[in-house]
Coordinates of C-alpha atoms in Angstrom, one line a residue:
Chain Y
X551 CA 270.8 241.6 126.0
X552 CA 271.3 242.9 122.5
X553 CA 274.0 245.3 121.3
X554 CA 271.4 248.1 121.6
X555 CA 270.6 247.2 125.2
X556 CA 274.3 247.2 126.1
X557 CA 274.7 250.6 124.4
X558 CA 271.8 252.0 126.4
X559 CA 273.3 250.8 129.7
X560 CA 276.8 252.0 128.9
X561 CA 275.5 255.4 127.7
X562 CA 273.6 255.7 131.0
X563 CA 276.7 254.9 133.1
X564 CA 279.0 257.2 131.3
X565 CA 276.5 260.0 131.1
X566 CA 275.5 259.9 134.8
X567 CA 279.2 259.9 136.0
X568 CA 280.0 262.7 133.6
X569 CA 277.0 264.7 134.7
X570 CA 277.7 264.1 138.4
X571 CA 281.3 265.3 138.0
X572 CA 280.3 268.3 135.9
X573 CA 277.5 269.5 138.2
X574 CA 279.7 269.3 141.3
X575 CA 282.6 271.2 139.7
X576 CA 282.1 274.3 142.0
X577 CA 282.4 272.5 145.3
X578 CA 284.9 274.5 147.3
X579 CA 284.1 274.0 151.0
X580 CA 282.4 271.5 153.2
X581 CA 279.1 273.3 153.3
X582 CA 279.0 272.7 149.5
X583 CA 280.2 269.2 149.8
X584 CA 277.8 268.1 152.5
X585 CA 274.8 270.4 152.1
X586 CA 275.1 271.5 148.5
X587 CA 275.6 275.1 149.7
X588 CA 272.0 275.0 151.1
X589 CA 270.7 276.2 147.8
X590 CA 268.5 273.3 146.5
X591 CA 265.0 273.9 145.3
X592 CA 262.3 271.8 146.9
X593 CA 261.6 269.6 143.9
X594 CA 265.2 268.7 143.5
X595 CA 265.6 267.9 147.2
X596 CA 262.3 266.0 147.0
X597 CA 263.3 263.9 144.1
X598 CA 266.6 263.2 145.9
X599 CA 264.6 262.1 149.0
X600 CA 262.6 259.7 146.8
X601 CA 265.6 258.4 144.9
X602 CA 267.6 257.8 148.1
X603 CA 264.7 255.7 149.5
X604 CA 264.1 253.5 146.4
X605 CA 267.0 251.1 146.2
X606 CA 267.5 248.6 143.4
X607 CA 266.5 245.8 145.6
X608 CA 263.3 247.7 146.5
X609 CA 262.6 247.9 142.8
X610 CA 263.3 244.3 141.8
X611 CA 262.3 242.8 145.2
X612 CA 258.9 244.4 145.4
X613 CA 258.0 243.4 141.8
X614 CA 259.1 239.9 142.7
X615 CA 257.1 240.0 145.9
X616 CA 254.0 241.2 144.0
X617 CA 254.5 238.2 141.6
X618 CA 254.7 235.6 144.4
X619 CA 252.4 236.9 147.1
X620 CA 250.6 240.0 145.8
X621 CA 250.3 243.7 146.6
X622 CA 249.9 243.5 150.4
X623 CA 253.4 245.0 150.9
X624 CA 251.9 248.4 149.8
X625 CA 250.6 249.0 153.3
X626 CA 254.2 249.6 154.5
X627 CA 253.9 253.0 152.7
X628 CA 250.5 254.0 154.1
X629 CA 252.1 255.6 157.2
X630 CA 254.6 257.6 155.1
X631 CA 252.4 260.7 154.3
X632 CA 251.4 260.9 158.0
X633 CA 255.1 260.7 159.0
X634 CA 256.0 263.5 156.5
X635 CA 253.4 265.8 158.0
X636 CA 254.5 265.0 161.6
X637 CA 258.2 265.6 160.7
X638 CA 257.4 268.9 158.9
X639 CA 255.6 270.1 162.1
X640 CA 258.3 268.8 164.5
X641 CA 261.9 267.8 163.7
X642 CA 262.5 269.6 160.4
X643 CA 262.2 273.2 161.8
X644 CA 264.5 272.3 164.7
X645 CA 267.1 270.8 162.4
X646 CA 266.9 273.5 159.9
X647 CA 267.0 276.5 162.2
X648 CA 269.8 275.1 164.3
X649 CA 272.0 275.1 161.2
X650 CA 273.4 271.6 161.8
X651 CA 275.1 269.3 159.3
X652 CA 274.0 266.1 161.0
X653 CA 270.8 265.2 162.9
X654 CA 272.9 263.9 165.7
X655 CA 274.7 267.3 166.1
X656 CA 271.3 268.7 167.2
X657 CA 271.2 266.2 170.1
X658 CA 274.4 267.7 171.6
X659 CA 272.8 271.1 171.5
X660 CA 269.8 269.7 173.3
X661 CA 271.3 267.0 175.5
X662 CA 275.0 266.3 175.7
X663 CA 277.9 265.1 173.6
X664 CA 277.7 261.5 174.6
X665 CA 274.1 261.2 173.3
X666 CA 275.3 262.7 170.0
X667 CA 278.3 260.4 169.8
X668 CA 276.3 257.2 170.6
X669 CA 273.6 258.0 168.0
X670 CA 276.1 259.0 165.4
X671 CA 278.1 255.8 166.0
X672 CA 275.0 253.7 165.8
X673 CA 274.2 255.3 162.5
X674 CA 277.8 254.8 161.1
X675 CA 277.9 251.2 162.2
X676 CA 274.5 250.3 160.8
X677 CA 274.5 252.4 157.6
X678 CA 278.2 251.6 156.9
X679 CA 277.4 247.8 156.8
X680 CA 274.0 248.3 155.2
X681 CA 275.7 250.1 152.3
X682 CA 277.5 246.8 151.5
X683 CA 274.1 245.1 151.4
X684 CA 272.7 247.9 149.2
X685 CA 275.5 247.1 146.8
X686 CA 275.6 243.4 147.2
X687 CA 271.9 242.5 146.8
X688 CA 271.4 244.0 143.3
X689 CA 274.9 243.0 142.2
X690 CA 274.1 239.4 142.9
X691 CA 271.0 239.5 140.8
X692 CA 272.5 241.6 138.0
X693 CA 275.6 239.5 137.7
X694 CA 273.4 236.5 136.9
X695 CA 271.3 238.5 134.5
X696 CA 274.1 240.3 132.7
X697 CA 276.6 237.4 132.8
X698 CA 279.2 239.5 134.7
X699 CA 281.1 238.2 137.7
X700 CA 279.8 239.5 141.1
X701 CA 283.1 241.4 141.5
X702 CA 282.7 243.2 138.2
X703 CA 279.1 244.2 139.0
X704 CA 280.0 245.4 142.5
X705 CA 283.0 247.4 141.2
X706 CA 281.1 249.0 138.3
X707 CA 278.1 250.0 140.5
X708 CA 280.2 251.1 143.5
X709 CA 283.1 252.6 141.6
X710 CA 281.0 254.8 139.3
X711 CA 279.1 256.1 142.3
X712 CA 282.2 256.8 144.3
X713 CA 283.7 258.8 141.3
X714 CA 281.0 261.5 141.2
X715 CA 280.3 261.7 145.0
X716 CA 284.0 262.1 145.8
X717 CA 284.2 264.9 143.3
X718 CA 281.1 266.9 143.8
X719 CA 279.6 265.8 147.2
X720 CA 276.0 266.5 147.9
X721 CA 275.4 268.7 144.9
X722 CA 276.4 265.9 142.6
X723 CA 274.3 263.4 144.7
X724 CA 271.1 265.5 144.5
X725 CA 271.3 266.4 140.8
X726 CA 272.2 262.9 139.8
X727 CA 269.3 261.7 142.0
X728 CA 267.0 264.0 140.1
X729 CA 268.1 262.5 136.8
X730 CA 268.0 259.0 138.2
X731 CA 264.6 259.4 139.7
X732 CA 263.2 260.6 136.4
X733 CA 264.8 257.6 134.7
X734 CA 263.2 255.4 137.4
X735 CA 259.8 257.0 136.8
X736 CA 260.1 256.5 133.0
X737 CA 261.1 252.9 133.7
X738 CA 258.2 252.2 136.0
X739 CA 255.6 253.5 133.5
X740 CA 257.3 251.7 130.7
X741 CA 257.4 248.4 132.6
X742 CA 253.7 248.6 133.6
X743 CA 252.8 249.5 130.0
X744 CA 254.9 246.7 128.5
X745 CA 253.5 244.2 131.0
X746 CA 249.9 245.2 129.8
X747 CA 250.9 245.2 126.1
X748 CA 252.5 241.7 126.5
X749 CA 249.2 240.1 127.6
X750 CA 247.4 238.1 124.8
X751 CA 244.9 240.0 122.7
X752 CA 242.1 237.7 123.9
X753 CA 242.9 238.4 127.6
X754 CA 242.0 241.9 128.7
X755 CA 243.4 243.9 131.6
X756 CA 240.1 243.3 133.4
X757 CA 240.5 239.6 132.9
X758 CA 244.0 239.8 134.3
X759 CA 242.9 241.5 137.4
X760 CA 240.0 239.0 137.8
X761 CA 242.5 236.1 137.7
X762 CA 245.0 237.9 140.1
X763 CA 242.1 238.4 142.5
X764 CA 241.5 234.6 142.8
X765 CA 244.9 234.2 144.4
X766 CA 244.5 237.3 146.5
X767 CA 247.3 239.1 144.6
X768 CA 245.3 242.3 144.7
X769 CA 244.6 242.1 148.5
X770 CA 246.1 245.0 150.5
X771 CA 243.5 246.0 153.1
X772 CA 243.8 243.3 155.8
X773 CA 242.2 244.8 158.8
X774 CA 243.3 242.0 161.2
X775 CA 244.5 243.2 164.6
X776 CA 247.0 240.3 164.9
X777 CA 250.4 242.0 165.6
X778 CA 252.2 238.9 164.3
X779 CA 250.9 239.5 160.7
X780 CA 253.4 241.5 158.8
X781 CA 251.2 243.6 156.5
X782 CA 247.9 244.7 157.9
X783 CA 246.2 248.1 157.6
X784 CA 247.2 249.0 161.2
X785 CA 250.8 247.9 161.0
X786 CA 251.0 249.9 157.8
X787 CA 249.4 253.1 159.2
X788 CA 251.0 253.0 162.7
X789 CA 254.1 250.9 162.3
X790 CA 254.7 252.3 158.8
X791 CA 254.4 255.9 160.1
X792 CA 256.9 255.2 162.9
X793 CA 259.2 253.5 160.4
X794 CA 259.1 256.5 158.0
X795 CA 259.5 259.0 160.9
X796 CA 262.6 257.1 162.1
X797 CA 264.0 256.8 158.6
X798 CA 263.3 260.3 157.4
X799 CA 263.9 262.0 160.8
X800 CA 266.8 260.0 162.3
X801 CA 268.8 258.6 159.4
X802 CA 271.4 261.1 158.2
X803 CA 271.2 259.7 154.6
X804 CA 267.7 261.3 154.4
X805 CA 268.1 264.3 156.8
X806 CA 271.0 265.5 154.6
X807 CA 268.8 265.6 151.5
X808 CA 266.2 268.1 152.9
X809 CA 268.8 270.1 155.0
X810 CA 270.3 271.0 151.6
X811 CA 267.1 273.0 150.6
X812 CA 267.5 276.8 150.3
X813 CA 264.9 277.5 153.0
X814 CA 262.9 275.8 155.7
X815 CA 259.8 276.1 153.5
X816 CA 261.5 274.3 150.6
X817 CA 262.9 271.7 153.1
X818 CA 259.3 270.9 154.2
X819 CA 258.0 270.9 150.6
X820 CA 260.7 268.3 149.6
X821 CA 259.3 265.9 152.2
X822 CA 255.7 266.5 151.4
X823 CA 256.5 265.8 147.7
X824 CA 257.2 262.2 148.8
X825 CA 254.0 262.3 150.9
X826 CA 252.0 262.8 147.7
X827 CA 253.8 260.5 145.3
X828 CA 255.2 257.6 147.3
X829 CA 252.0 255.5 147.6
X830 CA 251.0 255.8 143.9
X831 CA 254.6 255.1 142.8
X832 CA 254.8 251.9 144.9
X833 CA 251.3 250.9 143.6
X834 CA 252.6 251.1 140.0
X835 CA 255.7 249.0 140.9
X836 CA 253.6 246.3 142.6
X837 CA 251.0 246.3 139.9
X838 CA 253.7 245.7 137.4
X839 CA 254.7 242.6 139.4
X840 CA 251.1 241.4 139.4
X841 CA 250.9 241.9 135.6
X842 CA 254.1 239.9 135.1
X843 CA 252.5 237.2 137.3
X844 CA 249.5 237.2 134.9
X845 CA 251.8 237.3 131.8
X846 CA 253.4 234.1 132.9
X847 CA 250.1 232.3 132.6
X848 CA 250.7 232.5 128.9
X849 CA 254.4 232.0 128.8
X850 CA 255.8 229.0 130.6
X851 CA 257.7 230.2 133.7
X852 CA 261.1 228.6 134.5
X853 CA 261.3 226.0 137.2
X854 CA 263.7 228.3 139.1
X855 CA 264.1 232.0 138.3
X856 CA 267.8 232.0 139.2
X857 CA 269.5 230.7 136.0
X858 CA 272.6 229.6 137.9
X859 CA 270.6 227.5 140.4
X860 CA 268.6 226.0 137.5
X861 CA 271.8 224.9 135.7
X862 CA 273.1 223.4 138.9
X863 CA 269.8 221.5 139.4
X864 CA 270.0 220.2 135.8
X865 CA 273.6 219.3 136.2
X866 CA 273.5 217.6 139.6
X867 CA 270.0 216.1 139.6
X868 CA 269.1 215.7 136.0
X869 CA 266.3 213.1 136.5
X870 CA 264.6 215.3 139.2
X871 CA 264.9 218.4 137.1
X872 CA 263.4 216.6 134.1
X873 CA 260.5 215.2 136.1
X874 CA 259.8 218.5 137.7
X875 CA 260.0 220.3 134.4
X876 CA 257.5 217.9 132.9
X877 CA 255.1 218.4 135.8
X878 CA 255.5 222.1 135.6
X879 CA 254.7 222.1 131.9
X880 CA 251.5 220.1 132.6
X881 CA 250.4 222.4 135.5
X882 CA 251.2 225.5 133.5
X883 CA 249.0 224.2 130.6
X884 CA 246.2 223.4 132.9
X885 CA 246.4 226.8 134.7
X886 CA 246.5 228.6 131.4
X887 CA 243.4 226.8 130.2
X888 CA 241.6 227.4 133.5
X889 CA 242.5 231.1 133.4
X890 CA 241.2 231.5 129.9
X891 CA 238.0 229.7 130.8
X892 CA 237.5 231.8 133.9
X893 CA 238.1 235.0 131.8
X894 CA 235.4 233.8 129.4
X895 CA 232.8 232.6 131.9
X896 CA 233.7 233.7 135.4
X897 CA 232.2 230.4 136.5
X898 CA 232.8 228.8 139.9
X899 CA 233.9 225.6 138.1
X900 CA 236.6 227.5 136.1
X901 CA 237.7 229.2 139.3
X902 CA 238.0 225.9 141.1
X903 CA 240.0 224.4 138.2
X904 CA 242.3 227.5 138.3
X905 CA 242.9 227.3 142.0
X906 CA 243.8 223.6 141.7
X907 CA 246.2 224.1 138.8
X908 CA 247.8 227.2 140.4
X909 CA 248.3 225.2 143.7
X910 CA 250.0 222.4 141.8
X911 CA 252.3 224.8 139.9
X912 CA 253.2 226.6 143.2
X913 CA 254.0 223.3 144.9
X914 CA 256.3 222.2 142.0
X915 CA 258.2 225.5 142.4
X916 CA 258.5 224.9 146.1
X917 CA 259.7 221.3 145.4
X918 CA 262.4 222.6 143.1
X919 CA 263.4 225.2 145.7
X920 CA 263.8 222.5 148.3
X921 CA 265.8 220.3 146.0
X922 CA 268.3 223.1 145.1
X923 CA 268.6 223.9 148.8
X924 CA 269.6 220.3 149.5
X925 CA 272.1 220.4 146.7
X926 CA 273.7 223.7 147.7
X927 CA 273.6 223.0 151.4
X928 CA 272.2 226.5 152.0
X929 CA 269.6 227.1 154.7
X930 CA 266.9 228.1 152.2
X931 CA 266.3 229.2 148.6
X932 CA 264.6 232.3 147.5
X933 CA 264.6 233.6 143.9
X934 CA 262.0 236.4 144.3
X935 CA 264.6 239.0 143.3
X936 CA 265.3 237.2 140.0
X937 CA 261.8 237.2 138.7
X938 CA 261.5 240.8 137.3
X939 CA 265.0 241.0 135.8
X940 CA 264.5 237.6 134.1
X941 CA 261.2 238.9 132.7
X942 CA 262.9 242.0 131.4
X943 CA 265.8 240.2 129.8
X944 CA 263.7 237.6 128.1
X945 CA 260.7 239.7 127.0
X946 CA 261.8 243.2 126.3
X947 CA 263.6 244.2 123.1
X948 CA 264.7 247.2 121.1
X949 CA 266.9 248.7 123.8
X950 CA 264.1 248.5 126.5
X951 CA 265.9 245.8 128.4
X952 CA 269.0 248.0 128.5
X953 CA 266.8 250.9 129.8
X954 CA 265.3 248.8 132.6
X955 CA 268.8 247.6 133.6
X956 CA 269.8 251.3 133.6
X957 CA 266.8 251.9 135.9
X958 CA 268.0 249.2 138.3
X959 CA 271.5 250.7 138.3
X960 CA 270.0 254.1 138.8
X961 CA 268.0 252.9 141.8
X962 CA 271.1 251.4 143.4
X963 CA 273.4 254.3 142.6
X964 CA 271.1 257.0 143.9
X965 CA 270.8 255.2 147.2
X966 CA 274.5 254.5 147.5
X967 CA 275.4 258.1 146.6
X968 CA 273.3 259.4 149.5
X969 CA 274.7 256.9 151.8
X970 CA 278.3 257.5 150.9
X971 CA 277.8 261.3 151.4
X972 CA 276.0 260.9 154.7
X973 CA 278.4 258.6 156.4
X974 CA 281.3 260.8 155.3
X975 CA 279.4 263.8 156.8
X976 CA 278.9 262.0 160.1
X977 CA 282.5 260.9 160.2
X978 CA 283.8 264.5 159.5
X979 CA 281.3 266.5 161.6
X980 CA 280.5 264.2 164.5
X981 CA 284.1 262.8 164.9
X982 CA 287.0 264.3 162.9
X983 CA 286.2 267.9 163.6
X984 CA 285.4 267.2 167.3
X985 CA 288.1 264.8 168.2
X986 CA 290.9 265.0 165.7
X987 CA 291.3 268.5 164.0
X988 CA 289.0 271.3 165.1
X989 CA 291.1 274.2 163.7
X990 CA 292.1 273.1 160.2
X991 CA 291.6 275.1 157.0
X992 CA 288.5 274.8 154.8
X993 CA 290.6 273.2 152.1
X994 CA 291.8 270.5 154.6
X995 CA 288.3 269.7 155.6
X996 CA 287.1 269.5 152.0
X997 CA 289.9 267.1 151.0
X998 CA 289.4 265.0 154.2
X999 CA 285.7 264.8 153.4
X1000 CA 286.6 263.5 149.9
X1001 CA 288.9 261.0 151.5
X1002 CA 286.2 259.8 153.9
X1003 CA 283.8 259.4 151.0
X1004 CA 286.3 257.3 149.1
X1005 CA 287.1 255.2 152.2
X1006 CA 283.5 254.6 153.0
X1007 CA 282.8 253.8 149.4
X1008 CA 285.7 251.3 149.3
X1009 CA 284.5 249.8 152.6
X1010 CA 281.0 249.3 151.1
X1011 CA 282.6 247.5 148.1
X1012 CA 284.7 245.4 150.4
X1013 CA 281.6 244.4 152.5
X1014 CA 279.7 243.6 149.3
X1015 CA 282.5 241.5 147.9
X1016 CA 282.6 239.5 151.2
X1017 CA 278.9 239.4 151.7
X1018 CA 278.6 236.0 150.2
X1019 CA 280.8 234.6 152.9
X1020 CA 279.2 236.6 155.7
X1021 CA 275.9 234.7 155.3
X1022 CA 273.7 235.2 158.3
X1023 CA 275.8 238.2 159.5
X1024 CA 274.1 240.2 156.7
X1025 CA 270.8 239.3 158.1
X1026 CA 272.0 240.5 161.5
X1027 CA 273.1 243.8 160.0
X1028 CA 269.7 244.2 158.4
X1029 CA 268.0 243.5 161.7
X1030 CA 270.3 245.7 163.7
X1031 CA 269.0 248.8 162.0
X1032 CA 265.5 248.0 163.0
X1033 CA 266.6 247.6 166.7
X1034 CA 267.7 251.2 167.0
X1035 CA 266.0 253.4 164.4
X1036 CA 262.8 253.6 166.5
X1037 CA 264.8 254.2 169.6
X1038 CA 266.7 257.1 168.1
X1039 CA 263.4 258.5 167.0
X1040 CA 262.4 258.3 170.6
X1041 CA 265.4 260.4 171.6
X1042 CA 264.4 263.1 169.1
X1043 CA 260.9 262.9 170.5
X1044 CA 262.2 263.6 174.0
X1045 CA 264.4 266.4 172.7
X1046 CA 261.6 268.5 171.1
X1047 CA 258.4 267.4 172.8
X1048 CA 259.6 267.5 176.5
X1049 CA 261.5 270.6 177.5
X1050 CA 262.4 269.1 180.8
X1051 CA 263.8 265.8 179.5
X1052 CA 267.4 265.4 180.8
X1053 CA 270.5 264.2 179.0
X1054 CA 270.7 261.2 181.3
X1055 CA 267.1 260.3 180.6
X1056 CA 267.8 260.4 176.8
X1057 CA 271.0 258.4 177.0
X1058 CA 269.7 255.5 179.2
X1059 CA 266.3 255.7 177.5
X1060 CA 268.0 255.0 174.2
X1061 CA 269.8 252.0 175.6
X1062 CA 266.6 250.7 177.2
X1063 CA 264.7 251.2 173.9
X1064 CA 267.2 249.2 171.9
X1065 CA 267.3 246.4 174.6
X1066 CA 263.5 246.2 174.6
X1067 CA 263.3 246.0 170.8
X1068 CA 265.9 243.2 170.8
X1069 CA 263.8 241.3 173.5
X1070 CA 260.6 241.8 171.5
X1071 CA 262.2 240.6 168.3
X1072 CA 263.8 237.6 170.0
X1073 CA 261.0 236.4 172.2
X1074 CA 257.8 237.4 170.5
X1075 CA 256.2 237.0 167.1
X1076 CA 255.4 240.7 166.8
X1077 CA 255.9 241.8 163.1
X1078 CA 258.9 244.0 162.3
X1079 CA 256.8 247.1 161.4
X1080 CA 255.9 247.4 165.1
X1081 CA 259.6 247.5 166.3
X1082 CA 260.0 251.2 165.7
X1083 CA 256.8 251.9 167.7
X1084 CA 258.1 249.8 170.6
X1085 CA 261.5 251.5 170.5
X1086 CA 260.3 255.0 170.3
X1087 CA 257.7 254.6 173.0
X1088 CA 260.1 252.8 175.4
X1089 CA 262.7 255.6 175.0
X1090 CA 260.1 258.2 175.6
X1091 CA 258.7 256.6 178.7
X1092 CA 262.0 255.5 180.3
X1093 CA 263.6 258.9 179.4
X1094 CA 260.7 260.7 181.2
X1095 CA 260.9 258.3 184.3
X1096 CA 264.7 258.8 184.6
X1097 CA 264.2 262.6 184.2
X1098 CA 261.6 262.6 186.9
X1099 CA 263.7 260.5 189.3
X1100 CA 266.9 262.5 188.7
X1101 CA 266.1 265.8 187.0
X1102 CA 268.9 267.5 185.1
X1103 CA 269.3 271.1 184.0
X1104 CA 266.5 272.2 181.6
X1105 CA 267.7 273.0 178.1
X1106 CA 265.6 274.6 175.4
X1107 CA 264.4 272.5 172.5
X1108 CA 265.0 275.2 170.0
X1109 CA 268.6 275.9 168.9
Chain K
X81 CA 256.7 272.9 168.8
X82 CA 257.9 274.2 165.4
X83 CA 255.0 276.1 164.0
X84 CA 255.5 277.0 160.3
X85 CA 256.7 280.6 160.3
X86 CA 258.0 281.2 156.8
X87 CA 256.4 284.3 155.3
X88 CA 256.7 283.1 151.7
X89 CA 253.4 281.7 150.3
X90 CA 253.1 278.0 150.0
X91 CA 252.9 277.0 146.3
X92 CA 249.5 275.9 145.0
X93 CA 247.9 275.4 148.5
X94 CA 248.5 278.9 150.0
X95 CA 248.9 277.9 153.6
X96 CA 250.7 275.1 155.5
X97 CA 247.5 273.9 157.1
X98 CA 246.0 273.3 153.6
X99 CA 249.0 271.5 152.2
X100 CA 249.2 269.2 155.3
X101 CA 245.4 268.5 155.0
X102 CA 245.9 267.9 151.3
X103 CA 248.7 265.3 152.0
X104 CA 246.4 263.4 154.4
X105 CA 243.3 263.7 152.2
X106 CA 245.4 262.4 149.3
X107 CA 246.3 259.4 151.5
X108 CA 242.6 258.8 152.4
X109 CA 241.5 259.0 148.8
X110 CA 244.4 256.7 147.7
X111 CA 243.4 254.1 150.4
X112 CA 239.7 254.3 149.3
X113 CA 240.7 253.8 145.6
X114 CA 243.0 250.9 146.5
X115 CA 240.2 249.3 148.5
X116 CA 237.9 249.6 145.5
X117 CA 240.7 248.3 143.2
X118 CA 241.4 245.2 145.4
X119 CA 237.7 244.3 145.9
X120 CA 236.2 245.3 142.6
X121 CA 234.2 242.4 141.0
X122 CA 236.2 242.3 137.7

């Protein structure tokens, strides 16, 4: 990065922290701190919903995924608009009218306190640890790219976010999200534009898409009914809809965004905003990854995208590294010539030559990955997340690399800010006010809320700093969320769709749902997008059966 | 079920039914365009 790039990144960090602290200066009580005084306009809450969802690793990970395997991941978002409409018709009015701070608070009104406590605990456990991953994953990549230590990267990213969230609460979160989301949008358009501009003059955008089509990089409409396939049209529409309903309807980090809107109408509009924009936004991000893939037909890609891993390979196995580099150079030259020939003629022979050269090049990358795995003693090697930042650093100039780094920071910080604020809310409202101090002053609650925010932020930094040693535990944490999100959604379904569902049915249904998802993930090959469907349906059915067997007192769904 | 009951008019679309229909129609149009994009003989 040049001095101008560093200046852009530093100006972003200082400006966003300053703005976050300034905008939250009027926070006087916990309704301000947690729900921004319920005065947000729909577009601000809507941009905050989008900014909270798009994490840094979503940004760099999906571009990397598009580079390696193509755009099939886009189907994950096909169910999102459907989910937004369903949520606007069902959960959102119940949450908003009942005046709750947390989604789980509603479950006590409808069922009982233990269902609220269990769901809130599950949220705190999962989201608390997941915050560490949200912080660790981009820090790992950025530390290599920026040349910082992992500790410095984690502390800069986590520390700056803690500063403004502790000070201004949800108002600071939402308004900084608005700014960060605009920066992210600018970054997305800029990256797509630069990727197109960086293609050789003799190679048009049409040629690029034709080449990407050969390797199925543009394929995103797989209509296969195989439930083991991760990204099919059906898993995207059905599984993706349940995933989005669970995330936006049962995860406090999202519920809190739209509960901050000034009316039920604006709350709904904030969600529908994402319903309109999410698919095109993800399309642009993935398309950028595909264009970077085509760009590296004309610029020799590195053997390994992770520079640290590459140095290690060259240091510890220099002969292997040299041999593989030579083979890569040859395969790259052949692929480049074949791509140019295909662009010129579209002939089957050129296509065949391209497929052969591309296969050779991919196999050399895999070979290098296996070699570095042997040297490091790790279980596997995956450098997908390093592709896009490496491209940015090596190919963008004039402050643009600094701007894209700022975009990655913005994506990480906007997600973290929402997470810090939401776990502090659940801790205060679902536990502290119920079990520790129920009669304290507004000022006491505000300062305790700030303390919880700081503690959770510190905990996230600690998890991130230790994540390298936790290894497979991180994977367990990531999986854990998928075990219960759908199940919690099932409990909310029971709460509002079946007036007779009992508290006992909801509680044991939730446990049965989580157990079923665990068994499905452990003993079948069903793809993860279906887990939320399995969890939600199981809770609903088991909850109804238990209610029928042992009916409890009927409680109204509305607050 | 929570039927929309806000009196304030819905921006641009006028009614809730229309805006929900627009979100779903937008999805269908996007999917059709994406299908064309991925299968187009470039």
